[in-house]
Coordinates of C-alpha atoms and ligand atoms in Angstrom, one line a residue:
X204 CA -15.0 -13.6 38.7
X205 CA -16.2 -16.8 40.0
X206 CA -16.0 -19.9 38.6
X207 CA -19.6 -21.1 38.2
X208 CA -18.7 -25.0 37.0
X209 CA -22.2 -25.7 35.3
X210 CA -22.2 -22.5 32.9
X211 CA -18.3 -22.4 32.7
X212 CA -16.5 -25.3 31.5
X213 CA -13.0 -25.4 31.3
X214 CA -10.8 -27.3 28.8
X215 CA -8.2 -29.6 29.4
X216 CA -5.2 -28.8 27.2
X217 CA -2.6 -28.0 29.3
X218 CA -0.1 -31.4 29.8
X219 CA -1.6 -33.8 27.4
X220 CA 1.5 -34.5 25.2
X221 CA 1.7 -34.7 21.5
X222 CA -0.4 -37.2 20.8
X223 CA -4.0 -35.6 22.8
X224 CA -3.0 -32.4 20.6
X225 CA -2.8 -34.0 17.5
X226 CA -6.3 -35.9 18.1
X227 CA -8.3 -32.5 19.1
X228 CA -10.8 -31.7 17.2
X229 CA -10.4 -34.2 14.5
X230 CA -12.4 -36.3 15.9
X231 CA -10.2 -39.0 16.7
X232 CA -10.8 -39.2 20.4
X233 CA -13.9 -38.1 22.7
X234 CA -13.1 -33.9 23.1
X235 CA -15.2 -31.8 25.0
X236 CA -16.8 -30.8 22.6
X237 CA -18.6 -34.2 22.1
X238 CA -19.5 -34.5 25.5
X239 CA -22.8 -34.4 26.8
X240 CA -22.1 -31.7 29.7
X241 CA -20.8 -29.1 27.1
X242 CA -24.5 -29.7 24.8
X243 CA -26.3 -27.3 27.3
X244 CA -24.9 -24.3 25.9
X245 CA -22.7 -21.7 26.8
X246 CA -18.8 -21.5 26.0
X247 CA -15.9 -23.5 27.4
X248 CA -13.5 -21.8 28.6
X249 CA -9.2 -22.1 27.8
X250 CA -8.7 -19.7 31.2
X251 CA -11.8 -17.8 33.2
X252 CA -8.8 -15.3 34.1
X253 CA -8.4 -13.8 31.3
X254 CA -11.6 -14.7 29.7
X255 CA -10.7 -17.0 26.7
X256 CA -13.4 -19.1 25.4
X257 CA -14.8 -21.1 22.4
X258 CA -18.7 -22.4 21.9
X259 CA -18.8 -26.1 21.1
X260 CA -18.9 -26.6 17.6
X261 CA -22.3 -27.9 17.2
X262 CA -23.6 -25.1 18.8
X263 CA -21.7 -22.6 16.9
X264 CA -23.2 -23.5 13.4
X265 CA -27.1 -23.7 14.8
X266 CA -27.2 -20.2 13.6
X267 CA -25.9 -18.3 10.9
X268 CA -26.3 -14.9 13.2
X269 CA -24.2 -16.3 16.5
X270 CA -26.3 -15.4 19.6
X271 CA -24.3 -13.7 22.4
X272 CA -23.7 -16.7 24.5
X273 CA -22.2 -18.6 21.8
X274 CA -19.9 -15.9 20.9
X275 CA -16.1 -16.7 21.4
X276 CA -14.7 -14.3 23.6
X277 CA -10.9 -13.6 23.5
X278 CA -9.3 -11.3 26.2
X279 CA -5.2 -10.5 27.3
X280 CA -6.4 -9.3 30.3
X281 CA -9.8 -8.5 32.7
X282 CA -12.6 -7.3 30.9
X283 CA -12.5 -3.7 32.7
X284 CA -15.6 -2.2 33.8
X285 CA -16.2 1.1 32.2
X286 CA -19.1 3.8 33.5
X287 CA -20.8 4.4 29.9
X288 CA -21.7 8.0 31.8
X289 CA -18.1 9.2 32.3
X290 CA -16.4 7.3 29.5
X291 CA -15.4 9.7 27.0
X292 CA -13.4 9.0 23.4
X293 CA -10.1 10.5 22.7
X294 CA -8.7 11.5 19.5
X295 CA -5.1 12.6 18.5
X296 CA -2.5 12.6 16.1
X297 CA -2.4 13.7 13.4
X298 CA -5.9 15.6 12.8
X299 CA -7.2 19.1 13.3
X300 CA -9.4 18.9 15.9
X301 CA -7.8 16.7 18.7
X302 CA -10.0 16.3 21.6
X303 CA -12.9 13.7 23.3
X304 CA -16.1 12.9 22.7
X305 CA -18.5 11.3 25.3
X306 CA -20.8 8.0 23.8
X307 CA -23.7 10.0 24.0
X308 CA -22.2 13.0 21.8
X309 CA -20.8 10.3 19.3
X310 CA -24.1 8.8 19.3
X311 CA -25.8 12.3 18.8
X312 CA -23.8 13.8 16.1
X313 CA -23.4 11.1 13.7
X314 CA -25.7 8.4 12.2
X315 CA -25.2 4.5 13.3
X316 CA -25.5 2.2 11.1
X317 CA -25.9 -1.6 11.4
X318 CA -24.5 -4.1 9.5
X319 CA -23.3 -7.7 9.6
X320 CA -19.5 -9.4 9.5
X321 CA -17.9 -12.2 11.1
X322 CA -14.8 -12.3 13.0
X323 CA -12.1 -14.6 13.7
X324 CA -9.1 -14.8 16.1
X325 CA -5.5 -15.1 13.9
X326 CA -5.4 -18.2 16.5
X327 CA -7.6 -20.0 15.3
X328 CA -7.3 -23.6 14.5
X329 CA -4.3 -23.0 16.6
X330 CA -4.4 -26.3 18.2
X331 CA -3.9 -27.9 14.6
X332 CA -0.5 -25.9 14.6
X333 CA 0.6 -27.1 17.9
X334 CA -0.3 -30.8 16.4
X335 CA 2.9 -30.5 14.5
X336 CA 4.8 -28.3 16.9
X337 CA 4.0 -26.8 20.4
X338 CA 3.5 -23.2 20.3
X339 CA 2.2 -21.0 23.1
X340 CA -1.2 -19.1 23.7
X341 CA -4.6 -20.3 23.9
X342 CA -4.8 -23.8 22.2
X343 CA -8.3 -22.7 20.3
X344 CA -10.0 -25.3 18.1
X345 CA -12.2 -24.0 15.2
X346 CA -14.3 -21.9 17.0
X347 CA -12.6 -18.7 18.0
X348 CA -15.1 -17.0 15.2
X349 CA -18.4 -15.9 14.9
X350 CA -20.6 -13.8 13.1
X351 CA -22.5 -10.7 14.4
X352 CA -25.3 -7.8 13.6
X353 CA -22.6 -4.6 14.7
X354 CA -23.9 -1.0 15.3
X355 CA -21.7 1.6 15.0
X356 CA -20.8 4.8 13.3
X357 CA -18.3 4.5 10.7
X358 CA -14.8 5.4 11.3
X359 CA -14.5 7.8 8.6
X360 CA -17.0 9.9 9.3
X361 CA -15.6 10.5 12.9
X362 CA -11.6 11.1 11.2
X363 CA -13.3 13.3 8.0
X364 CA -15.0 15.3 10.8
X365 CA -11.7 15.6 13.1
X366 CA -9.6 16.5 9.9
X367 CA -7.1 14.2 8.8
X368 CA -3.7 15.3 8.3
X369 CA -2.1 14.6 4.4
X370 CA 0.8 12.8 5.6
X371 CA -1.0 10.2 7.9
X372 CA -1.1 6.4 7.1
X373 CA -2.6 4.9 10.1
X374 CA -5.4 4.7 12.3
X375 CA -4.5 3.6 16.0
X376 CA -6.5 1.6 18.8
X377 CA -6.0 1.8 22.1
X378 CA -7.8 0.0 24.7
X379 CA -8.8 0.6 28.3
X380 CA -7.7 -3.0 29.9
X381 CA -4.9 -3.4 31.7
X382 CA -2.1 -6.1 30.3
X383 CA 0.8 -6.8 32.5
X384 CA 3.6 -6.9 29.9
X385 CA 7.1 -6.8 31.1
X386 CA 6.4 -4.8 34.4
X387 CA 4.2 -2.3 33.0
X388 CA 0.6 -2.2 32.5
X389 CA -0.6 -1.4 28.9
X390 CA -3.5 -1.2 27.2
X391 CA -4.4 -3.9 24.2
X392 CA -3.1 -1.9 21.1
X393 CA -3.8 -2.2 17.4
X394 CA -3.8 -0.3 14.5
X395 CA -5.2 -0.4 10.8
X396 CA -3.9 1.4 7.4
X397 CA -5.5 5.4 6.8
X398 CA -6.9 3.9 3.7
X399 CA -8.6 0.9 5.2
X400 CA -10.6 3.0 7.5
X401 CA -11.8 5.1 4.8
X402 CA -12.7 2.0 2.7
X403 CA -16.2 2.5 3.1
X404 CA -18.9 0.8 0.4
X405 CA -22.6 1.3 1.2
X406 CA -22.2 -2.6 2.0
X407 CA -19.9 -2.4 4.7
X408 CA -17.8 0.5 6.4
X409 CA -13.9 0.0 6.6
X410 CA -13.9 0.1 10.4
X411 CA -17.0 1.0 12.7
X412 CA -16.9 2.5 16.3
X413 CA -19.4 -0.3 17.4
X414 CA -21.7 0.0 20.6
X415 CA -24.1 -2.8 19.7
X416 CA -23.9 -6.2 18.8
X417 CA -26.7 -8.4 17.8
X418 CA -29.0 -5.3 18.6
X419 CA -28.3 -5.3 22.1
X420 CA -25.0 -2.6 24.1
X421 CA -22.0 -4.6 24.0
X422 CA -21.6 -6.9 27.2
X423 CA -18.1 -6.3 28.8
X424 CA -16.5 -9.4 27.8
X425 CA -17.0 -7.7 24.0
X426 CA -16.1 -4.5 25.0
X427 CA -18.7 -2.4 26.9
X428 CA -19.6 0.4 25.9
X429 CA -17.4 0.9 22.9
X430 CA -15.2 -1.2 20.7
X431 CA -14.3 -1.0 17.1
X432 CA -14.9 -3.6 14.4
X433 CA -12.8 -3.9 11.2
X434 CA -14.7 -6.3 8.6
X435 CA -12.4 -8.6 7.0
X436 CA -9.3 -8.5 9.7
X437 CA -8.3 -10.7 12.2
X438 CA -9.8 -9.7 15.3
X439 CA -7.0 -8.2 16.9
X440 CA -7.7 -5.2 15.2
X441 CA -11.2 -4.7 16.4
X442 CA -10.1 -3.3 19.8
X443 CA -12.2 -3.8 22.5
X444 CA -13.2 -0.7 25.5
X445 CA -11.8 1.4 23.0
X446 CA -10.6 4.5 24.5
X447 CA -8.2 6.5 22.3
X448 CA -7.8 6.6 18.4
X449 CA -4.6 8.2 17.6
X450 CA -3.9 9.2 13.9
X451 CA 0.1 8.8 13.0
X452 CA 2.4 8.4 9.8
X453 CA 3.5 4.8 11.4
X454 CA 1.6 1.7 12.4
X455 CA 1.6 1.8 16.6
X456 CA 4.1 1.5 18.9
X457 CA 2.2 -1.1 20.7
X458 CA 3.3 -4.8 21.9
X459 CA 0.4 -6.2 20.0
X460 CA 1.2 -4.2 16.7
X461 CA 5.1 -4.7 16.6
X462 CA 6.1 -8.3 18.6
X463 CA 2.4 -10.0 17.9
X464 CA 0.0 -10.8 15.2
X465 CA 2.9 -11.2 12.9
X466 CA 4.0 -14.3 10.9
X467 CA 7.3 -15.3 12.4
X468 CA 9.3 -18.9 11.5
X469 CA 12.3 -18.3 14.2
X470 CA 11.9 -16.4 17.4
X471 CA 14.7 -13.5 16.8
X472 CA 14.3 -9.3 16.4
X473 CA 15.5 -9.7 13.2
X474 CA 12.3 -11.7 12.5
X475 CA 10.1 -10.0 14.0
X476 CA 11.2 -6.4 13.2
X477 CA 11.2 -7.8 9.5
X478 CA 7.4 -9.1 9.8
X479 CA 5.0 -6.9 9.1
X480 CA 1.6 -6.9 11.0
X481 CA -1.4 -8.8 10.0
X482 CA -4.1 -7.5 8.7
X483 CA -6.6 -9.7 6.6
X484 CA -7.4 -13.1 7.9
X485 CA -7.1 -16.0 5.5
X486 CA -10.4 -17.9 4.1
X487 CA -11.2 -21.0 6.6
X488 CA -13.2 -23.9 7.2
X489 CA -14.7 -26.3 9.9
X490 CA -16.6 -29.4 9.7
X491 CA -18.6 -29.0 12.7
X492 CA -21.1 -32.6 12.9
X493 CA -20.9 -36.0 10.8
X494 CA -23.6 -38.1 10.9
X495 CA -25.9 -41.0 9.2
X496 CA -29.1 -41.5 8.3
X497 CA -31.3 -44.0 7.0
X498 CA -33.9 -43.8 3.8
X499 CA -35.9 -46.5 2.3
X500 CA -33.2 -47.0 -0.3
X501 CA -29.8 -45.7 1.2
X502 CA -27.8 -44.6 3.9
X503 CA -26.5 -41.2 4.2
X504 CA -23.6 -39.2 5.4
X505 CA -24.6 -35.4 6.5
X506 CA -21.8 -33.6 6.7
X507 CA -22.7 -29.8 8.3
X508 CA -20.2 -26.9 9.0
X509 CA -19.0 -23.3 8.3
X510 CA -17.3 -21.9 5.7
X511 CA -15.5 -17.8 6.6
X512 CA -14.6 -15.6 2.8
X513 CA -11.3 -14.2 2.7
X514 CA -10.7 -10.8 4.5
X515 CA -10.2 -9.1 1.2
X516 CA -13.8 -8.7 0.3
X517 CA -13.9 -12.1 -2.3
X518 CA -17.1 -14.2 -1.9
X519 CA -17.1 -18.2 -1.3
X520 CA -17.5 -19.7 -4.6
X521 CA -17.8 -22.9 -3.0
X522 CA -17.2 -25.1 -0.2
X523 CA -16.0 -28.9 -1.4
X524 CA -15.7 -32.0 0.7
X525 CA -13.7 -34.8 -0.2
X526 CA -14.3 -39.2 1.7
X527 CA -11.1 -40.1 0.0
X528 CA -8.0 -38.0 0.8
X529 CA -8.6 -35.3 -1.7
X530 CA -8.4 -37.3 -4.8
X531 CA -11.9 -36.1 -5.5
X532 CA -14.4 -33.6 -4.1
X533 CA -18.2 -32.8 -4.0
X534 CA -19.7 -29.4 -3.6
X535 CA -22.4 -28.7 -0.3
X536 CA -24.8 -26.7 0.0
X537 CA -25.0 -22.9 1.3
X538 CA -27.8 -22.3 3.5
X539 CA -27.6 -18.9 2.0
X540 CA -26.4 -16.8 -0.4
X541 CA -22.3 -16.4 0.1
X542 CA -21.8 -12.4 0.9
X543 CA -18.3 -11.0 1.2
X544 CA -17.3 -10.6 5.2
X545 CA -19.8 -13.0 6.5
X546 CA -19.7 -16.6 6.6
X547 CA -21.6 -19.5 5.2
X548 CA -23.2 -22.6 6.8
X549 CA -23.4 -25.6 4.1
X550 CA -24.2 -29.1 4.6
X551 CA -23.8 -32.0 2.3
X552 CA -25.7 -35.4 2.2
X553 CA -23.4 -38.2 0.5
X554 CA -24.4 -42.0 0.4
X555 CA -22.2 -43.4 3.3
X556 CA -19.4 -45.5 1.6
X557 CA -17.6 -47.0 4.7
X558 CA -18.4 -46.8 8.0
X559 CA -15.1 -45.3 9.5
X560 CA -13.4 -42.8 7.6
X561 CA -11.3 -38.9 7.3
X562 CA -13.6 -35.8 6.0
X563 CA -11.8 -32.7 4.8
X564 CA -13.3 -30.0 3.8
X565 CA -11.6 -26.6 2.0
X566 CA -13.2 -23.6 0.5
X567 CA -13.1 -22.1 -2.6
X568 CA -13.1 -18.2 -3.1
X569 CA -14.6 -16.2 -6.4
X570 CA -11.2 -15.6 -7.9
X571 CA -11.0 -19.5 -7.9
X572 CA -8.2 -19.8 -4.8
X573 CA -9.0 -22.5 -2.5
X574 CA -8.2 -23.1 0.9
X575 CA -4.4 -25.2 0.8
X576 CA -3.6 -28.8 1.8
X577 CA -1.2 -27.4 4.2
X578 CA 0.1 -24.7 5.9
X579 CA 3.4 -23.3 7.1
X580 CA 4.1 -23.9 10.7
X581 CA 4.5 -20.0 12.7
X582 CA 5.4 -19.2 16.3
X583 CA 2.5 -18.0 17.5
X584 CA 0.2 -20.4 15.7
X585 CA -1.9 -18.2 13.4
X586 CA -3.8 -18.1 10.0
X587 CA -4.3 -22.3 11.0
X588 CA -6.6 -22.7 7.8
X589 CA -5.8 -26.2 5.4
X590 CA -7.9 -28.5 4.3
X591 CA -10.2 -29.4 7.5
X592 CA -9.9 -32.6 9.0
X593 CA -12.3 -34.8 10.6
X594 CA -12.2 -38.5 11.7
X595 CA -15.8 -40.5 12.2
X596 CA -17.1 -43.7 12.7
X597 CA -20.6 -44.0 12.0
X598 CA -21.2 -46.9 14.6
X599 CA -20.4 -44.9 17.5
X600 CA -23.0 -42.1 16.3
Ligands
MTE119 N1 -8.9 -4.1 24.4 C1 -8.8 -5.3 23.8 N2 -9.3 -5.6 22.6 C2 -9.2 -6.8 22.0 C3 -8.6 -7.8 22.7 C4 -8.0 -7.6 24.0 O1 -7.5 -8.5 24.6 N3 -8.2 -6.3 24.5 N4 -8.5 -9.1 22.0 C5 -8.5 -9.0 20.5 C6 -8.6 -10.3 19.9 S1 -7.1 -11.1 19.8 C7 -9.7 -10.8 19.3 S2 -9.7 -12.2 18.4 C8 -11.0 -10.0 19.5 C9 -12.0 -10.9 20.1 O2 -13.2 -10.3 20.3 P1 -14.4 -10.9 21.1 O3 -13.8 -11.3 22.5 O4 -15.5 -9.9 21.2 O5 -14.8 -12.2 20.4 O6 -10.9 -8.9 20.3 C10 -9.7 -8.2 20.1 N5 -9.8 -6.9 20.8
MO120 MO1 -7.5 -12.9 18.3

C-alpha cells in the first residue's frame, strides 16, 4: 500500500508522554483533528500497515448515515484481496449439512435484506483510558464508530437451512486475513451465542452475512466480498472476509475470542481465563464541535455531537449536557427519532455563560441508566464511555 500523504494522514501518538495523552481529544490543545489539513475529508490514520483509521470528528457527525470514506476502518492485519468468483463460504460444526456455498449461491437461495446499525470498536475512546494509564493498541479517540445501511441475509436463515444441532451454543467466525500471532499465521476469529444469531425481529436480524454497505459491495478494507455484522456488539464480532462459520457447544478457540476483547484489571491467565468475552458494547457519547454565535439579543453556545444506544436493544431516552461540572444538566436535541442499534446526532444551543469552559455530555437510555462519571481502568483499554469531556474557549473559535 502506498502512503499517499494528502488522502492519508497519519497521527502522532506514539512518544508524546502523559500529559499530550491526557489533552487528546478534549480539546485542551490543537489535535489533528482541529487542523485545517485533516477538514478535507478522508480518515487519519493510527498505522497504514494494518489499516487503522478514524474520520475527524466534525466530519463524522455531518451525516447521520456515515458515507464510506468517513467510515473508521479497523484491521489486525492486511486487508486480503479475495476473488468474489472463487470465494466460497464454509460451514461446519455442529449442523446437518456441512459444506460451502459460493456468494452467488448464498445470494440466489436466500432473500437479502437491508437494514441499518452502527458499529463501534470496544477501543473506543481508548486514548481516554491511556490518559490515566498507558495501555497498548491503537490510541482511537471517539471516532472508531459509525453507522451504516448493511445488506445481507440473515444468519439464521443460512444455520435453520444447514440444521442446527440441539446441543450447540455458538456461532463461530473465521476470517480470511492473515495475523502473525506468536509464529503462526491465523485468521481474525470471533464468535457470538446460538441464541443471538437467531435473535431475529422484523427490525433487525441477530447477525447478517453482509455483502453491501451503504448500498454499494463492501470495499476491502470492510471486508470484500463478505463480512458479517452483529447489531448491538462491539465490532469484533462482525468479522470481516468471512470465510468459515463453524457451529460448536463452546465459544472459539481463537486468540481474539479467549486472550482479547475481554475486561481484564491484571495481566495474568487466571484473569484472563476467568473473563468472559465481550459481547454488547456499552451506550457512549462524543461532543464532536463547540461553537458561538451571535443574535440580536444573546450569544450562544452550539454544542453538536453523537449519542450510540446500548448493545442490548434499549433506545436513547436522552442525551444531557452539563457547563458546570455535572451539578446540573440540559437535554439536546435529536435530529431524529432515537431507534434501538443506531445512533443519534443532537445539538444544543445554550446562552454562552463564560467564555472558556469544560462540556461533558452523557446519555441517558429508556430504562433510565445513564452513561457514568467514570469508568474502571482495563488492560486493553475498552468500553471507554463516561461522561464526555470537552475543553473550549470561545475566543479562539
Ligand atoms: N477478519 C477481520 N475481521 C474484523 C477485524 C479484523 O482485524 N479482521 N477487526 C474487527 C474489529 S476489532 C472491528 S472494530 C471491526 C471494524 O470494522 P470496519 O473496519 O469495517 O470498521 O471489524 C472487526 N472484524
Ligand atoms: Mo474493534
Amino acid at each position: 500500500m502506498q502512503i499517499q500523504p494528502n488522502r492519508r494522514q497519519f497521527l502522532r501518538t506514539a512518544g508524546q508522554g502523559f500529559l499530550a495523552a491526557a489533552a487528546i481529544g478534549n480539546g485542551l490543545c490543537p489535535t489533528w483533528a482541529d487542523s485545517k489539513e485533516s477538514a478535507g475529508g478522508g480518515l487519519i490514520y493510527h498505522t497504514e500497515v494494518p489499516p487503522n483509521a478514524e474520520p475527524p470528528i466534525e466530519e463524522l457527525v455531518k451525516t447521520w448515515i456515515t458515507p464510506e470514506k468517513f467510515f473508521y476502518v479497523r484491521s489486525h492485519a492486511a486487508s486480503p484481496q479475495i476473488d468474489a468468483d472463487q470465494f466460497r463460504l464454509k460451514i461446519e460444526g455442529m449442523v446437518n449439512h456441512p459444506g460451502e456455498i459460493s456468494l452467488k449461491e448464498l445470494m440466489d437461495k436466500y432473500p437479502s435484506k437491508t437494514v441499518i446499525a452502527s458499529m463501534t470498536c470496544a477501543g473506543n475512546r481508548r486514548n481516554e483510558h491511556s490518559a490515566v494509564r498507558a495501555v497498548d493498541g491503537v490510541q482511537w479517540q471517539s471516532q472508531a464508530i459509525g453507522n451504516a445501511s448493511w445488506t445481507g441475509i440473515p444468519l439464521s436463515e443460512v444455520l435453520k437451512a444447514v440444521g442446527v444441532q440441539p446441543d450447540a451454543k455458538h456461532v463461530w467466525f473465521e476470517g480470511l486475513d492473515e495475523i502473525k500471532k506468536k509464529g503462526k499465521t491465523i485468521g481474525f476469529g470471533g464468535s457470538i451465542p446460538l441464541s443471538k444469531a437467531m435473535d431475529d425481529t422484523e427490525a433487525m436480524p441477530g447477525a447478517l452475512l453482509t455483502h453491501k454497505m451503504n448500498g454499494l459491495p463492501l470495499t476491502p478494507d470492510h471486508g470484500y466480498p463478505l463480512r458479517t455484522v452483529v447489531p448491538g456488539y462491539i465490532g469484533a464480532r462482525s468479522v470481516k472476509w468471512l470465510g468459515k462459520i463453524v457451529v460448536s457447544n463452546r465459544t472459539m478457540p481463537n486468540h481474539y475470542v479467549q486472550d482479547a476483547y475481554k475486561l481484564v484489571e491484571e495481566n495474568t491467565p487466571t484473569a484472563w481465563a476467568e473473563a468472559g468475552p465481550l459481547y454488547r458494547y456499552p451506550m457512549n457519547c462524543g461532543i464532536a464541535r463547540i461553537a458561538s454565535r451571535s443574535t440580536d439579543t444573546q450569544e450562544l453556545m452550539e454544542v453538536t455531537g453523537y449519542a450510540l444506544p446500548p448493545g442490548n436493544g434499549r433506545t436513547l431516552k436522552r442525551v444531557e449536557v452539563s457547563v458546570n461540572g455535572g451539578r446540573s444538566w440540559q437535554v439536546a436535541k435529536f435530529e431524529r427519532e432515537p431507534d434501538p442499534y443506531v445512533w443519534s446526532l443532537w445539538k444544543l444551543e445554550i446562552p454562552v455563560r463564560s467564555i472558556r469552559g469544560i462540556v461533558y455530555a452523557r446519555a441517558v437510555d429508556s430504562a433510565g441508566e445513564a452513561m457514568p462519571e467514570r469508568v474502571d481502568w482495563n488492560m486493553k483499554g475498552y468500553m471507554f464511555n463516561s461522561w464526555y469531556r470537552k475543553a473550549y474557549n470561545l475566543r479562539s473559535l
